[in-house]
CSV table of C-alpha atoms in Angstrom, one decimal:
chain,number,residue,atom,x,y,z
A,305,VAL,CA,-16.1,14.5,-17.3
A,306,ASP,CA,-17.5,15.0,-20.9
A,307,GLY,CA,-19.5,11.8,-20.9
A,308,SER,CA,-17.5,10.4,-23.8
A,309,GLY,CA,-16.7,7.0,-22.1
A,310,ASP,CA,-13.0,7.9,-22.2
A,311,PHE,CA,-10.9,10.2,-20.1
A,312,ASN,CA,-7.9,12.3,-21.2
A,313,VAL,CA,-5.1,13.5,-19.0
A,314,GLN,CA,-7.0,16.7,-17.9
A,315,GLU,CA,-10.1,14.6,-16.9
A,316,PHE,CA,-7.9,12.1,-15.1
A,317,ARG,CA,-6.2,14.8,-13.1
A,318,ALA,CA,-9.6,16.4,-12.3
A,319,GLY,CA,-10.9,13.0,-11.3
A,320,MET,CA,-8.0,12.3,-8.9
A,321,LEU,CA,-8.4,15.8,-7.3
A,322,SER,CA,-12.1,15.1,-6.8
A,323,ILE,CA,-11.4,12.1,-4.6
A,324,GLY,CA,-8.6,13.9,-2.7
A,325,LEU,CA,-5.6,12.6,-4.6
A,326,THR,CA,-3.0,15.1,-5.7
A,327,PHE,CA,-0.2,14.0,-8.1
A,328,THR,CA,2.5,15.9,-10.0
A,329,ASP,CA,2.1,16.2,-13.8
A,330,GLU,CA,5.0,13.7,-14.2
A,331,VAL,CA,3.1,11.1,-12.1
A,332,ILE,CA,-0.2,11.8,-13.9
A,333,ASP,CA,1.5,11.4,-17.3
A,334,ALA,CA,3.2,8.1,-16.2
A,335,LEU,CA,-0.1,6.7,-15.0
A,336,MET,CA,-1.8,7.7,-18.2
A,337,GLN,CA,0.9,6.1,-20.3
A,338,GLU,CA,0.7,2.9,-18.2
A,339,MET,CA,-3.1,2.6,-18.8
A,340,ASP,CA,-3.4,4.0,-22.4
A,341,LYS,CA,-2.5,0.8,-24.1
A,342,ASP,CA,-3.6,1.8,-27.6
A,343,GLY,CA,-1.7,5.1,-27.4
A,344,ASP,CA,-4.6,7.4,-28.5
A,345,GLY,CA,-4.1,9.8,-25.6
A,346,GLU,CA,-7.2,8.7,-23.8
A,347,VAL,CA,-8.1,5.8,-21.5
A,348,ASP,CA,-11.4,4.0,-22.1
A,349,ALA,CA,-13.4,2.0,-19.6
A,350,ALA,CA,-11.9,-1.4,-20.8
A,351,GLU,CA,-8.3,-0.1,-20.4
A,352,PHE,CA,-9.0,1.4,-17.0
A,353,VAL,CA,-10.8,-1.7,-15.6
A,354,ALA,CA,-8.1,-4.0,-17.0
A,355,LYS,CA,-5.4,-2.0,-15.3
A,356,MET,CA,-7.2,-1.8,-12.0
A,357,ASP,CA,-7.8,-5.6,-12.1
A,358,LYS,CA,-4.1,-6.2,-12.8
A,359,PHE,CA,-3.1,-3.7,-10.1
A,360,THR,CA,-5.4,-5.3,-7.5
A,361,HIS,CA,-4.1,-8.8,-8.3
A,362,GLU,CA,-0.5,-7.5,-8.0
A,363,ILE,CA,-1.2,-5.7,-4.7
A,364,ASN,CA,-3.1,-8.7,-3.2
A,365,SER,CA,-0.3,-11.0,-4.3
A,366,SER,CA,2.4,-8.9,-2.7
A,367,ALA,CA,4.2,-10.3,0.3
A,368,SER,CA,4.8,-6.7,1.6
A,369,SER,CA,1.1,-6.0,1.4
A,370,ILE,CA,0.3,-9.2,3.3
A,371,LEU,CA,2.9,-8.5,6.0
A,372,GLY,CA,1.4,-5.0,6.3
A,373,ALA,CA,-2.1,-6.4,6.7
A,374,LEU,CA,-0.8,-9.0,9.2
A,375,VAL,CA,1.0,-6.3,11.3
A,376,THR,CA,-2.2,-4.2,11.3
A,377,TYR,CA,-4.2,-7.2,12.5
A,378,MET,CA,-1.7,-8.2,15.2
A,379,ASP,CA,-1.5,-4.6,16.5
A,380,ALA,CA,-5.3,-4.3,16.7
A,381,SER,CA,-6.1,-7.7,18.1
A,382,GLY,CA,-3.1,-8.3,20.3
A,383,LYS,CA,-2.5,-11.7,18.6
A,384,THR,CA,1.1,-13.0,18.3
A,385,VAL,CA,2.7,-15.0,15.6
A,386,ALA,CA,2.6,-18.0,17.9
A,387,SER,CA,-1.1,-17.7,18.5
A,388,ILE,CA,-1.8,-17.4,14.8
A,389,PHE,CA,0.3,-20.5,14.1
A,390,ALA,CA,-1.4,-22.4,17.0
A,391,ALA,CA,-4.9,-21.6,15.6
A,392,ASN,CA,-4.1,-22.7,12.1
A,393,ASP,CA,-1.5,-25.5,12.4
A,394,GLU,CA,-4.1,-28.3,11.9
A,395,ASP,CA,-1.6,-31.2,11.8
A,396,LYS,CA,0.4,-29.8,14.8
A,397,SER,CA,3.6,-30.0,12.9
A,398,GLY,CA,4.9,-26.6,14.0
A,399,LEU,CA,4.8,-25.5,10.4
A,400,LEU,CA,2.1,-24.1,8.1
A,401,ASN,CA,1.7,-25.7,4.8
A,402,LEU,CA,0.1,-23.9,1.9
A,403,ALA,CA,-3.5,-24.9,2.8
A,404,GLU,CA,-2.9,-23.9,6.4
A,405,PHE,CA,-1.3,-20.6,5.5
A,406,HIS,CA,-4.1,-19.8,3.1
A,407,ASN,CA,-6.7,-20.5,5.8
A,408,ALA,CA,-4.8,-18.4,8.3
A,409,LEU,CA,-4.9,-15.4,5.9
A,410,LEU,CA,-8.6,-15.9,5.3
A,411,ALA,CA,-9.3,-16.3,9.1
A,412,ILE,CA,-7.8,-12.9,9.8
A,413,GLY,CA,-9.7,-11.2,7.0
A,414,ILE,CA,-7.0,-11.1,4.2
A,415,GLN,CA,-8.9,-12.3,1.1
A,416,GLN,CA,-6.6,-14.4,-1.1
A,417,CYS,CA,-7.2,-17.1,-3.6
A,418,GLU,CA,-4.9,-20.2,-3.2
A,419,GLN,CA,-2.6,-19.1,-6.1
A,420,GLN,CA,-2.1,-15.7,-4.5
A,421,ALA,CA,-1.3,-17.3,-1.1
A,422,ARG,CA,1.1,-19.6,-2.9
A,423,ASN,CA,2.9,-16.6,-4.5
A,424,VAL,CA,3.2,-14.9,-1.1
A,425,MET,CA,4.4,-18.0,0.7
A,426,LYS,CA,7.1,-18.5,-1.9
A,427,GLU,CA,8.4,-15.1,-1.1
A,428,LEU,CA,8.4,-15.6,2.6
A,429,ASP,CA,9.6,-19.2,2.7
A,430,MET,CA,13.3,-18.5,3.3
A,431,ASP,CA,14.5,-22.1,3.2
A,432,ASN,CA,12.3,-23.0,0.3
A,433,ASP,CA,11.0,-26.2,1.9
A,434,GLY,CA,7.4,-25.4,1.0
A,435,ASP,CA,6.3,-24.7,4.6
A,436,MET,CA,6.2,-21.6,6.8
A,437,SER,CA,7.9,-21.8,10.2
A,438,ILE,CA,7.3,-19.5,13.1
A,439,ALA,CA,10.9,-18.3,12.8
A,440,GLU,CA,10.5,-17.5,9.1
A,441,LEU,CA,7.3,-15.4,9.6
A,442,THR,CA,8.7,-13.7,12.7
A,443,ALA,CA,11.9,-12.8,10.7
A,444,CYS,CA,9.9,-11.4,7.8
A,445,LEU,CA,7.6,-9.4,10.1
A,446,SER,CA,10.7,-7.9,11.9
A,447,THR,CA,12.2,-6.9,8.6
A,448,TYR,CA,9.0,-5.4,7.5
A,449,ARG,CA,8.6,-3.3,10.7
A,450,ARG,CA,12.2,-2.2,10.5
A,451,LYS,CA,11.8,-1.0,6.9
A,452,ARG,CA,8.6,0.7,7.8
A,453,ARG,CA,10.2,2.6,10.6
A,454,ALA,CA,13.2,3.6,8.3
A,455,PHE,CA,10.7,4.8,5.6
A,456,ALA,CA,8.7,6.8,8.2
A,457,SER,CA,11.9,8.3,9.5
A,458,LYS,CA,13.0,9.4,6.1
A,459,VAL,CA,9.6,11.1,5.3
A,460,LEU,CA,9.7,12.9,8.6
A,461,SER,CA,13.2,14.1,7.9
A,462,ASP,CA,12.1,15.4,4.5
A,463,ILE,CA,9.2,17.2,6.1
A,464,PHE,CA,11.6,18.9,8.6
A,465,ASP,CA,13.9,19.9,5.7
A,466,PHE,CA,10.9,21.4,3.9
A,467,ILE,CA,9.9,23.4,7.0
A,468,LYS,CA,13.4,24.7,7.4
A,469,LYS,CA,13.8,25.7,3.7
A,470,THR,CA,10.4,27.5,3.5
A,471,ASN,CA,10.3,29.0,6.9
A,472,ALA,CA,6.9,27.6,7.3
A,473,SER,CA,5.8,26.5,10.8
A,474,ALA,CA,4.4,23.0,11.3
A,475,THR,CA,1.3,24.6,12.7
A,476,ARG,CA,0.7,26.7,9.6
A,477,ILE,CA,1.2,23.7,7.3
A,478,PHE,CA,-1.2,21.7,9.5
A,479,SER,CA,-3.9,24.3,9.3
A,480,ARG,CA,-3.6,24.7,5.5
A,481,VAL,CA,-4.1,20.9,4.9
A,482,ASP,CA,-6.7,20.3,7.6
A,483,SER,CA,-9.4,20.9,5.0
A,484,ASP,CA,-12.4,20.1,7.1
A,485,GLY,CA,-11.1,22.1,10.1
A,486,SER,CA,-11.5,19.0,12.4
A,487,GLY,CA,-8.1,19.5,14.1
A,488,ASP,CA,-7.1,16.1,12.8
A,489,LEU,CA,-5.6,14.9,9.5
A,490,ASP,CA,-7.1,11.9,7.8
A,491,VAL,CA,-5.0,9.8,5.4
A,492,LEU,CA,-6.0,11.9,2.3
A,493,GLU,CA,-5.3,15.2,4.0
A,494,PHE,CA,-1.9,13.9,5.2
A,495,GLN,CA,-1.2,12.7,1.7
A,496,GLU,CA,-2.1,16.1,0.3
A,497,ALA,CA,0.3,17.7,2.8
A,498,LEU,CA,3.1,15.4,1.7
A,499,GLY,CA,2.4,16.1,-1.9
A,500,ARG,CA,2.8,19.8,-1.4
A,501,MET,CA,6.2,19.1,0.1
A,502,GLY,CA,7.2,17.0,-2.9
A,503,GLN,CA,6.5,13.6,-1.2
A,504,GLU,CA,4.3,11.6,-3.6
A,505,LEU,CA,3.0,8.7,-1.5
A,506,THR,CA,0.2,6.2,-1.8
A,507,PRO,CA,-2.4,6.0,0.9
A,508,ASP,CA,-0.9,2.6,2.0
A,509,GLN,CA,2.5,4.3,2.4
A,510,VAL,CA,1.0,7.1,4.4
A,511,HIS,CA,-0.5,4.5,6.7
């Protein structure tokens, strides 16, 4: 904000608000401590870029993130696990090896380097044989969907408890967070609504 090339906690909070992200002071402080490696109370460009690069690598290497992207792709395209396997099982073994798994991810728009794909495959390869079977991927996707439904159910339950405690109607809450008056909530508006109710979620979790 002040053009110094660094940002302090106040500037960081203001910056997050400017892009529609609302966090509690505790979360802001934790984020600052995580990024401020030299402990001077400010985060410079190098610290911020280094943290974002590390975070991006961790997210892209996360099996949960890959499963989420795969579910989104399958829901949008109507593709099945079997059809994805059939399109990428080049040696017709009924299994995907690392190269085939990596190519499958790239083919559906999930950008991964080979090492990231290897890390994800290691997490999903339940029998540790170095290959991915249809049964393994199906089981992992089923577990992911079940956990996502359970998480969504808990968040909805917390929203209902908030409405009961505050005597605020769902309609009133909706109108207060529908900042553009469109009659719909986008991801950032819904995230803000959850934040006001004490639910600090990332945009990916909101999805």
